[in-house]
CSV table of C-alpha atoms in Angstrom, one decimal:
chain,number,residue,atom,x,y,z
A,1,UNK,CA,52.8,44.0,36.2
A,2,UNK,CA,56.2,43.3,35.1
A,3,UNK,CA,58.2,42.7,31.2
A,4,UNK,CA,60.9,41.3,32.6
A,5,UNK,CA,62.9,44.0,32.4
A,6,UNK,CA,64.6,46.1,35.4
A,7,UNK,CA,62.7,48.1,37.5
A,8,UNK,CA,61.8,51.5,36.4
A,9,UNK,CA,64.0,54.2,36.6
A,10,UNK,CA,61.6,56.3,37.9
A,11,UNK,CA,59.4,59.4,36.3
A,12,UNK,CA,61.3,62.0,33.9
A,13,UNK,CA,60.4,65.2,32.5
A,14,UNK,CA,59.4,65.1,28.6
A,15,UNK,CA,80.4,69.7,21.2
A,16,UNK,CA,133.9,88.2,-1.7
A,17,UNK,CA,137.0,86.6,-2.8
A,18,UNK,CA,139.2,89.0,-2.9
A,19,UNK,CA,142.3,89.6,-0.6
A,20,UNK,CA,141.2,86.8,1.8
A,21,UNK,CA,139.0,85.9,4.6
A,22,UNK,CA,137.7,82.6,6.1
A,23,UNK,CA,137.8,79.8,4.1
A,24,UNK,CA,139.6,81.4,1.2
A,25,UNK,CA,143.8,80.9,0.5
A,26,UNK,CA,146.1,83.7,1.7
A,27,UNK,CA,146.8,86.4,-0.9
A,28,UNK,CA,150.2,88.5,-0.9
A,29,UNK,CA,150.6,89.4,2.6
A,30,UNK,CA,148.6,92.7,3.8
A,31,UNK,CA,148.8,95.6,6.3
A,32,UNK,CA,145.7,94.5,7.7
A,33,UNK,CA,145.9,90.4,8.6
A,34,UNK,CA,142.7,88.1,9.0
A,35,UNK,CA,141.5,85.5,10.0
A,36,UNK,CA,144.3,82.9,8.8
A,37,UNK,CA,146.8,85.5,7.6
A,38,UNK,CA,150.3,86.8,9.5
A,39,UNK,CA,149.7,90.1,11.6
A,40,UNK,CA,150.0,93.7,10.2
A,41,UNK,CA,150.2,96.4,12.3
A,42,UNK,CA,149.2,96.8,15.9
A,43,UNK,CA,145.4,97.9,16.0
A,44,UNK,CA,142.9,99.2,18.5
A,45,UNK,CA,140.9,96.9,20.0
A,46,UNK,CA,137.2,97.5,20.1
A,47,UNK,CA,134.3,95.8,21.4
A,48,UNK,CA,134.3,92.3,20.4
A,49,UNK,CA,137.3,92.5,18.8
A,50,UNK,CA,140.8,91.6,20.3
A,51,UNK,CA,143.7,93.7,19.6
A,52,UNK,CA,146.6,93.1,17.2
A,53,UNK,CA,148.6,90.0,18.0
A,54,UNK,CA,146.5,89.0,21.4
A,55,UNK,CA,143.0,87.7,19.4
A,56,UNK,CA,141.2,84.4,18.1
A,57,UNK,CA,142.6,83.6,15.4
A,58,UNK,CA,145.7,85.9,14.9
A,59,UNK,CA,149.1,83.7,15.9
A,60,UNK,CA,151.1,84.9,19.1
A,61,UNK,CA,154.7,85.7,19.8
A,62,UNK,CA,156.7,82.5,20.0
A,63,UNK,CA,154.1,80.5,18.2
A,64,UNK,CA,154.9,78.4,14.9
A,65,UNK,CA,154.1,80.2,11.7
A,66,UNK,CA,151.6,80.2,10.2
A,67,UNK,CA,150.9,76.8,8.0
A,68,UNK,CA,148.6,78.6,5.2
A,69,UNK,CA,151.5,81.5,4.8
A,70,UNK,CA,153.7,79.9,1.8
A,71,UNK,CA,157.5,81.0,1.9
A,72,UNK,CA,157.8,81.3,-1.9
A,73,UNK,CA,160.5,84.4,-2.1
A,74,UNK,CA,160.1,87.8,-2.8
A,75,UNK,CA,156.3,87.3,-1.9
A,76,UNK,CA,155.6,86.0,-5.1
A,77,UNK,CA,152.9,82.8,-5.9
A,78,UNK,CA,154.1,79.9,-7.9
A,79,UNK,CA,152.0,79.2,-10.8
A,80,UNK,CA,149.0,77.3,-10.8
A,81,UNK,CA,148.9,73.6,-10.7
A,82,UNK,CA,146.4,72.0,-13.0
A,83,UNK,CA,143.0,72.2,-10.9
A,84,UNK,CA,141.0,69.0,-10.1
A,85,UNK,CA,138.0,69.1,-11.4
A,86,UNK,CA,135.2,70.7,-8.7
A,87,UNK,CA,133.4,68.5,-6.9
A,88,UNK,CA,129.6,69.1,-6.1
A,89,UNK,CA,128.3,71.5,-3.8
A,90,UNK,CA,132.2,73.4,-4.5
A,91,UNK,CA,132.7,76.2,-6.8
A,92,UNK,CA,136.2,77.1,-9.0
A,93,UNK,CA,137.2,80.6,-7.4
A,94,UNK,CA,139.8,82.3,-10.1
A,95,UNK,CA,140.7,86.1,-10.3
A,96,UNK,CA,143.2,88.6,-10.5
A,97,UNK,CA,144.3,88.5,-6.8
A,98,UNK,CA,143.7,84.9,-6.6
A,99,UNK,CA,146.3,83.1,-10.1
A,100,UNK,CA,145.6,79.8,-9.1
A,101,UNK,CA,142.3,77.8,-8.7
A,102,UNK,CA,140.9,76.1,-5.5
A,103,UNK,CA,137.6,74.5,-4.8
A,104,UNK,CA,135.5,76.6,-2.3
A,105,UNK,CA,132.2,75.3,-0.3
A,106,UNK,CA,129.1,77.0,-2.5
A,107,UNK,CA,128.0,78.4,0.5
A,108,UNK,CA,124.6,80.4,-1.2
A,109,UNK,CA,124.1,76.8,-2.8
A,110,UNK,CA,124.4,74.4,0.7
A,111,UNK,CA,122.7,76.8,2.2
A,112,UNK,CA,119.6,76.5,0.2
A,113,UNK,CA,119.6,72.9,-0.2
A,114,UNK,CA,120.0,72.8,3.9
A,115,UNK,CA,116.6,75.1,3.6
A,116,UNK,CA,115.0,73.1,1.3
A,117,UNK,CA,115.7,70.1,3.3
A,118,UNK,CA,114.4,71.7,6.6
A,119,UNK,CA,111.3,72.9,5.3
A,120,UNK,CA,111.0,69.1,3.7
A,121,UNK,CA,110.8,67.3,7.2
A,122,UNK,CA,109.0,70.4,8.5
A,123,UNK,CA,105.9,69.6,5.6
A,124,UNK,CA,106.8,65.9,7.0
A,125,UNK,CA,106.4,66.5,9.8
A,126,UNK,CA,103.1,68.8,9.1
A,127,UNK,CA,102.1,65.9,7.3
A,128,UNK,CA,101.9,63.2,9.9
A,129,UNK,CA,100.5,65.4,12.6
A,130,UNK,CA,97.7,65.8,10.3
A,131,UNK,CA,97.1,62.0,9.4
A,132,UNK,CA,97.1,60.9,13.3
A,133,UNK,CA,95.0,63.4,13.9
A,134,UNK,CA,92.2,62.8,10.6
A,135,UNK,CA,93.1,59.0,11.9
A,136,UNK,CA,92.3,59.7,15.5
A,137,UNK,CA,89.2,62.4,14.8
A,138,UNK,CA,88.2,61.4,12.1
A,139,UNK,CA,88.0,58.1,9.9
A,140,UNK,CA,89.9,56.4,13.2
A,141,UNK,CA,87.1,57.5,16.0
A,142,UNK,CA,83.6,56.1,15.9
A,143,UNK,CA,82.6,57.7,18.7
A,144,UNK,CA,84.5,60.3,21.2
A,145,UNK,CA,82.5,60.5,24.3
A,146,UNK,CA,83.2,63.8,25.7
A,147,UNK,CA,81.9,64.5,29.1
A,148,UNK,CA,80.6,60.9,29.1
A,149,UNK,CA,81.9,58.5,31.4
A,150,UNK,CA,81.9,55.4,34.4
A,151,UNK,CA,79.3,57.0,36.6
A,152,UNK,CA,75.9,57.9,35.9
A,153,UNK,CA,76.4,61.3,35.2
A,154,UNK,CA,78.4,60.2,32.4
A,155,UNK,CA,82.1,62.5,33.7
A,156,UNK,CA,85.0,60.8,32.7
A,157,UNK,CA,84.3,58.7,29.5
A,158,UNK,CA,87.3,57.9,27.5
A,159,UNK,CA,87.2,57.8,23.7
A,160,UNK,CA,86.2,54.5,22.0
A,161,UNK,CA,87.7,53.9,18.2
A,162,UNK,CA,86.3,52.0,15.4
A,163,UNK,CA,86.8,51.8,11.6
A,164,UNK,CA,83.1,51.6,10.9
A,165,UNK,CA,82.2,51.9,7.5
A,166,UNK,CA,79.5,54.0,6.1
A,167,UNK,CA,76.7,51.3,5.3
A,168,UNK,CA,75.3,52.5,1.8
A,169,UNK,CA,77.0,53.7,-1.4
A,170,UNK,CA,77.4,56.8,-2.1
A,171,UNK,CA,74.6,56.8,-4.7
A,172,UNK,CA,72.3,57.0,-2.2
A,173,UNK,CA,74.0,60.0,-0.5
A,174,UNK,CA,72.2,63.2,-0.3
A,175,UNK,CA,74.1,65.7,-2.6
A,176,UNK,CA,74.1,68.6,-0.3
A,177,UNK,CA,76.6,69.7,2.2
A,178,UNK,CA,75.2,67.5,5.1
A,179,UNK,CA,73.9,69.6,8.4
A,180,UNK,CA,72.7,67.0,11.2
A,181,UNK,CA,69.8,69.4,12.3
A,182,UNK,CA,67.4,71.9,10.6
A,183,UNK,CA,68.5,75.4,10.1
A,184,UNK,CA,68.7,78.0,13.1
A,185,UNK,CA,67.7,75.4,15.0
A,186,UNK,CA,70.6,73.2,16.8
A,187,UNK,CA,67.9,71.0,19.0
A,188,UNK,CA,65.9,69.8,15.9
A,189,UNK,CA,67.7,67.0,13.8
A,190,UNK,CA,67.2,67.0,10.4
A,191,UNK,CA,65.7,63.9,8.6
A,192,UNK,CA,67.8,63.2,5.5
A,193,UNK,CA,64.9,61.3,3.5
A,194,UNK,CA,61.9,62.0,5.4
A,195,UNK,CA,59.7,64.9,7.0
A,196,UNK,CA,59.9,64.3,10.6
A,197,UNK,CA,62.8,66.0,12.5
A,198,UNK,CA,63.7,64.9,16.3
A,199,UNK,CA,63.6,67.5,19.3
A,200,UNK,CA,66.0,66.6,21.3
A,201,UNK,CA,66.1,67.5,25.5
A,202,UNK,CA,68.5,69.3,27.1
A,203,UNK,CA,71.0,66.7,28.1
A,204,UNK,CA,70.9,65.1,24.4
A,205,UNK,CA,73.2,66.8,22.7
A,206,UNK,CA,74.7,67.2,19.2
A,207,UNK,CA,78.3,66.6,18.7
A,208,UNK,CA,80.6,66.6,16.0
A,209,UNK,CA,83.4,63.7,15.4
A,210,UNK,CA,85.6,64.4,12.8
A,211,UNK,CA,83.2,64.8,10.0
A,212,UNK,CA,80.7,62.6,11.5
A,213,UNK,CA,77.8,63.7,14.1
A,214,UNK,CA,76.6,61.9,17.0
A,215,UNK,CA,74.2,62.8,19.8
A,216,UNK,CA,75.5,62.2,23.3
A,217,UNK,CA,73.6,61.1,26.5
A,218,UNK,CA,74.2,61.3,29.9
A,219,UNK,CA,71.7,58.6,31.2
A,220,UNK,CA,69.1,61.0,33.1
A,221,UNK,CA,65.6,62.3,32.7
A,222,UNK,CA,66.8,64.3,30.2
A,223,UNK,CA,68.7,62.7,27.9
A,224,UNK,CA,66.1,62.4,25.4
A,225,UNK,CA,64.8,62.9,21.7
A,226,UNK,CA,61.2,62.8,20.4
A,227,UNK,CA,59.8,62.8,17.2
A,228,UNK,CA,56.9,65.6,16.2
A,229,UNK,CA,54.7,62.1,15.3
A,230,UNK,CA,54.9,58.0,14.8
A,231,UNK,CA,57.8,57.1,12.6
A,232,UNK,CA,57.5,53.3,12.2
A,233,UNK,CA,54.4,51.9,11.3
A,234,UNK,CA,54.5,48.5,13.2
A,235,UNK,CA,51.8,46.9,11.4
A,236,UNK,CA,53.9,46.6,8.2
A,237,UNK,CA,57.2,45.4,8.0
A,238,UNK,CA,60.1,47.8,9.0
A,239,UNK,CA,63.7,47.4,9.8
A,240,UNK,CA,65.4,50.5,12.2
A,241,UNK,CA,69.3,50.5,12.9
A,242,UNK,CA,71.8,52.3,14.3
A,243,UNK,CA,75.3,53.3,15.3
A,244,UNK,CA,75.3,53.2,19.6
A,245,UNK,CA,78.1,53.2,22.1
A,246,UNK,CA,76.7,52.3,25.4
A,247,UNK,CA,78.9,54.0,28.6
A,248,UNK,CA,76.6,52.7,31.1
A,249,UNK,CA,77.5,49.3,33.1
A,250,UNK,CA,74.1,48.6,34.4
A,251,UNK,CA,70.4,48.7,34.2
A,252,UNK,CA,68.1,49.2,30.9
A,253,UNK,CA,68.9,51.7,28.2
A,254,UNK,CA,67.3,52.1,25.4
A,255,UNK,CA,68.6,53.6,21.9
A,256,UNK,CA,65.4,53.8,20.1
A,257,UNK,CA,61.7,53.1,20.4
A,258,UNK,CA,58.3,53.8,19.7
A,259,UNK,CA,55.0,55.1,22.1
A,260,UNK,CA,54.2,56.9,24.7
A,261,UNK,CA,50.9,56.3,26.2
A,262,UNK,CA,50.7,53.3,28.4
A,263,UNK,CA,53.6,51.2,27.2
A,264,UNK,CA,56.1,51.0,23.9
A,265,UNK,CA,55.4,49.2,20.8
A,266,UNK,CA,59.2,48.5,20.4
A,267,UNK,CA,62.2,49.0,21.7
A,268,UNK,CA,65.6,48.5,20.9
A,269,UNK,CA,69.0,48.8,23.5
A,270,UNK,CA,70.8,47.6,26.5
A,271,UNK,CA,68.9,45.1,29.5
A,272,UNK,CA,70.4,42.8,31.8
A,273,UNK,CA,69.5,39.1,30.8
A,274,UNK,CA,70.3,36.4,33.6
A,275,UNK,CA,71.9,39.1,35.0
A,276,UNK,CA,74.5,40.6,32.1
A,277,UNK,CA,73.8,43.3,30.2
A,278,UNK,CA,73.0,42.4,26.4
A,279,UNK,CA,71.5,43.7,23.0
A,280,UNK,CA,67.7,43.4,23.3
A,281,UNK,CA,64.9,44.2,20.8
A,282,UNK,CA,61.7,44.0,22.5
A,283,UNK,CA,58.2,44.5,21.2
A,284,UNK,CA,54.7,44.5,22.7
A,285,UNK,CA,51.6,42.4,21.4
A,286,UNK,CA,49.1,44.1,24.0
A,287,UNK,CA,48.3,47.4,25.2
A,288,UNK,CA,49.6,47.3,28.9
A,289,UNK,CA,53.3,46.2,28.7
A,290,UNK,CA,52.8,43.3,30.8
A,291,UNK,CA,55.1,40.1,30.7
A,292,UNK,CA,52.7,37.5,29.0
A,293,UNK,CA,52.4,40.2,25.6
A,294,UNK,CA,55.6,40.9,25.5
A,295,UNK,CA,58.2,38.8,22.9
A,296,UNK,CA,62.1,39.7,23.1
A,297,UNK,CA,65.1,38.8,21.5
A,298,UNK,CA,68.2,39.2,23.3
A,299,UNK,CA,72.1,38.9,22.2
A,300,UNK,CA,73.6,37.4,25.2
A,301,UNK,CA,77.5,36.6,25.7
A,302,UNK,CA,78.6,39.4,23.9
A,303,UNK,CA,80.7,43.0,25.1
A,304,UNK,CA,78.4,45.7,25.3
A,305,UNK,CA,80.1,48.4,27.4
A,306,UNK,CA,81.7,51.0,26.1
A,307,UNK,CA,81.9,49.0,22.6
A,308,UNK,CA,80.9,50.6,19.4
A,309,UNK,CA,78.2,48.5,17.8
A,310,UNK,CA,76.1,48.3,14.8
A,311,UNK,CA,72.3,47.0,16.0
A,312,UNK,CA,69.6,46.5,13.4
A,313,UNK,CA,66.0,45.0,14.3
A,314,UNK,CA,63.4,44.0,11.9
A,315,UNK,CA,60.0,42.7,11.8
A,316,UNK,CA,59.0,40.9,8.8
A,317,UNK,CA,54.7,41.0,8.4
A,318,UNK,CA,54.4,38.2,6.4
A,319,UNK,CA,56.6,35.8,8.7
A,320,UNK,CA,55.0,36.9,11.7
A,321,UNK,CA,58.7,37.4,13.0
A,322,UNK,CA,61.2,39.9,14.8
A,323,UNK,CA,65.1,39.4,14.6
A,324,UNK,CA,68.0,41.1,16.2
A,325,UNK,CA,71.1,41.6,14.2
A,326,UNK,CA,74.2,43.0,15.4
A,327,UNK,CA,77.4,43.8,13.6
A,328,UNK,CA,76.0,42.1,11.2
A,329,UNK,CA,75.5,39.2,12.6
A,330,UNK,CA,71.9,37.2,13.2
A,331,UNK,CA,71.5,37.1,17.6
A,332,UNK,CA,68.2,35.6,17.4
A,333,UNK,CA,64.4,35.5,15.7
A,334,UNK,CA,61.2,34.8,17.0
A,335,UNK,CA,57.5,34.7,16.3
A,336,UNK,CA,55.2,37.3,17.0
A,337,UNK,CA,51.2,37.4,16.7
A,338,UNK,CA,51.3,40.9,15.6
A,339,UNK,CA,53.0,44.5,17.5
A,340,UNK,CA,50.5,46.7,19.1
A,341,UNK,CA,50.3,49.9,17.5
A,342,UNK,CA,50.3,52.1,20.6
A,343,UNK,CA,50.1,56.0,20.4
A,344,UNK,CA,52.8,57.9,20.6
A,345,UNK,CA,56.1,59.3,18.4
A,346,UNK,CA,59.5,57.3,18.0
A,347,UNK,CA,61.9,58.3,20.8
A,348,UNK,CA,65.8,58.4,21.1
A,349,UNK,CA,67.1,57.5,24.7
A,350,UNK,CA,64.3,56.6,26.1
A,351,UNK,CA,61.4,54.2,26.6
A,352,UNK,CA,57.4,54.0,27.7
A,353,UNK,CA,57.1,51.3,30.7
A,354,UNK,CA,53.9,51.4,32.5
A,355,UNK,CA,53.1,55.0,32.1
A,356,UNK,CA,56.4,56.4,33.0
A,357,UNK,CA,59.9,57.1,31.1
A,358,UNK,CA,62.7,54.5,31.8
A,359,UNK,CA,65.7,53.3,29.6
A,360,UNK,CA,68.0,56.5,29.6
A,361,UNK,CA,70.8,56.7,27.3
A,362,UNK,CA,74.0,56.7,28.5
A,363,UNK,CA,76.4,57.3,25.4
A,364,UNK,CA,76.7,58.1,22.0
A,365,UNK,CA,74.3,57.5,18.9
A,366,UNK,CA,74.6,58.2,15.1
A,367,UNK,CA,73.8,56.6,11.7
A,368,UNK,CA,69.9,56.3,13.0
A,369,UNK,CA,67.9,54.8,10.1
A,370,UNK,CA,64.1,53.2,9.2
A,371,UNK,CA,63.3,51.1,6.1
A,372,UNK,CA,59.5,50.3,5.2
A,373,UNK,CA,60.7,46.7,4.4
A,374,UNK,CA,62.6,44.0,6.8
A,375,UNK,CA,66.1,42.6,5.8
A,376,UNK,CA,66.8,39.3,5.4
A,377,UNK,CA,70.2,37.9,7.0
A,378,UNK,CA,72.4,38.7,3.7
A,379,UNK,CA,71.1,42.4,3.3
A,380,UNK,CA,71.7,42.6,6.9
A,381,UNK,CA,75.6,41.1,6.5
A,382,UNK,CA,75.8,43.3,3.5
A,383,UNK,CA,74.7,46.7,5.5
A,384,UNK,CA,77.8,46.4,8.0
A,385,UNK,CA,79.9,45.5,5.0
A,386,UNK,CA,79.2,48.4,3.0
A,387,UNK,CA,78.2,45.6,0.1
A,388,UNK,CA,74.7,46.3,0.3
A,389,UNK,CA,74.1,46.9,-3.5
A,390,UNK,CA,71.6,48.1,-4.7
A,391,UNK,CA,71.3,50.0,-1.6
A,392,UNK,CA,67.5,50.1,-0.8
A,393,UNK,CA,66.3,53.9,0.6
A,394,UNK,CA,65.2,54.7,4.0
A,395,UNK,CA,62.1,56.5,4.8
A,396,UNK,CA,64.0,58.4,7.7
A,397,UNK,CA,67.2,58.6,8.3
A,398,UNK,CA,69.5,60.9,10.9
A,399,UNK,CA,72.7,61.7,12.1
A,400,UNK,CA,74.4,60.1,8.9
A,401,UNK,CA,78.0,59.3,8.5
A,402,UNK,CA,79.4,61.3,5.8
A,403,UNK,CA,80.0,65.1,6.0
């Protein structure tokens, strides 16, 4: 028997003024010259110092004089002109030693604007670093799929970006500090609005992005998550969505579904459809799985590799009817006698085909949610909008968005 989907994958097992010195005007000459001022005496030299007459700074024999020494007479200063007035960032030096006035650099003063400047573009600096990195990790980055890549073991993924909004108001939040799974236990996620948590298998794993959380798959046997009982009951109307990022470039992988005795009731993921992969919701009217019970909707034509994507699937009970939304956007409706309520839990990465597990996930997952009712094309618009108002409840809900 066949449901016109890829072979199975095969069976599976169940993140100082003063006298002088630099910058200031000569005094009365001195015994003991400077930096600037004539020579005194001949002095030792020490280390780091040159001697009298040979050093930086002091003038040599044969040289001019020096241009700051003033030849006034009898070593005596003129008196002092009428001072401009000091300009900013200078200060008026005046003293006994030192008659006449003369603007001087404020060095205390530069030097703590200069400071103040530098630690500036250092918080700038601080500043930006952070932003790239809230905008990369954070409210940038739908999903970072590390350790997820090209080949079926999922090794060398690159990181896939998004600015996906959070899909209800903030009303509905839950007020606590969100934790995607139950306390002291990091395999069991924690359902926001319901009772049922999700064990998940040892190559499903949580993962933190920014302050979102995500599980991660790596497309074998083991990439899994089961619920403790049924979630969805498929003989009312429901609508489930969620938040994927498919890193797998072939064969049938499946996000979410339901069963797993002899076949699914639904399923909702990645197959190839005349031979490209698209978005598929699938759901079974009879209890074998086969081809002639089987009623599919399938969004063809569109990028599904390694492309973040909002997928929502509904059944409305009174219409008789399954649609496929994605990004918000209606792919496709059509009738349905009923879905067969077959035994078995809801199931993350994974599906029930003909007794065995096929469908791995190969990717990321988040934002997983079920509604008891089915939306129409505007609620469904209005979801990937964040315009959804009033924002109806879920029953379950997992992996949510905000922190």
């Amino acid at each position: 028997m066949t449901d016109g989907t890829n072979p199975p994958s095969g069976p599976q097992p169940e993140p100082a003024p003063g006298s002088g010195g630099y910058g200031f005007p000569p005094g009365p000459p001195t015994q003991s010259g400077g930096y600037g001022f004539p020579p005194g005496p001949p002095a030792q030299s020490g280390y780091g110092y040159p001697a009298a007459h040979e050093g930086y700074g002091y003038p040599q024999p044969g040289q001019q004089p020096n241009p700051y020494q003033q030849d006034v007479g009898g070593g005596q200063w003129p008196p002092a002109a009428e001072a401009a007035p000091a300009q900013p960032g200078f200060t008026r030096l005046a003293g006994p030693d030192m008659p006449g006035a003369a603007e001087q650099p404020d060095w205390e003063a530069m030097a703590a604007r200069s400071e103040a400047a530098r630690r500036k573009k250092k918080r700038r600096m601080l500043v930006g670093g952070a932003t790239a990195l809230v905008l990369l990790a954070g409210g940038g980055t739908f999903f970072l799929m590390s350790g997820l890549g090209d080949t079926e073991d999922g090794a060398n993924a690159q990181p896939s970006t998004s600015t996906s909004a959070t899909p209800e108001s903030e009303a509905s939040q839950p007020s606590q500090a969100y934790t995607p799974t139950v306390a002291g236990d990091d395999t069991l996620l924690r359902d926001s609005y319901g009772q049922t948590g999700i064990r998940l298998g040892p190559d499903l794993k949580v993962a933190p992005v920014g302050e979102r959380f995500q599980v991660l798959g790596k497309g074998n046997g083991n990439s899994w998550g089961q619920s403790a009982e049924p979630v969805v009951d498929v003989s009312k109307s429901f609508t489930v969505t969620a938040r994927v990022y498919s890193s797998a470039a072939k064969g049938s992988r499946i996000a979410l579904s339901q069963g797993d005795g002899e076949s699914y009731s639904f399923e909702l993921g990645v197959n190839e459809v005349n031979g490209k992969q698209a978005w598929i919701f699938r759901v079974q009217t009879g209890d074998k799985g086969a081809e002639a019970t089987t009623r599919t909707v399938a969004a063809e034509g569109l990028t599904v590799l390694k492309t973040p994507t909002l997928l929502m699937a509904t059944y409305d009970a009174e219409k008789k009817a399954i649609a496929l939304y994605v990004d918000g956007k209606k792919a496709g409706e059509t009738p349905v006698p009923e879905i067969w309520q077959g035994p078995g839990p809801m199931q993350l990465g994974r599906s029930r085909h003909h007794n065995i597990w096929t469908g791995p996930w190969q990717g990321g997952l988040h934002n997983i949610k079920v509604y008891d009712s089915a939306f129409t094309a505007e609620q469904a618009s209005g979801y990937k909008e964040s315009k959804l108002s009033p924002a109806p409840k879920p029953a379950h809900a997992w992996l949510l968005t905000w922190p």
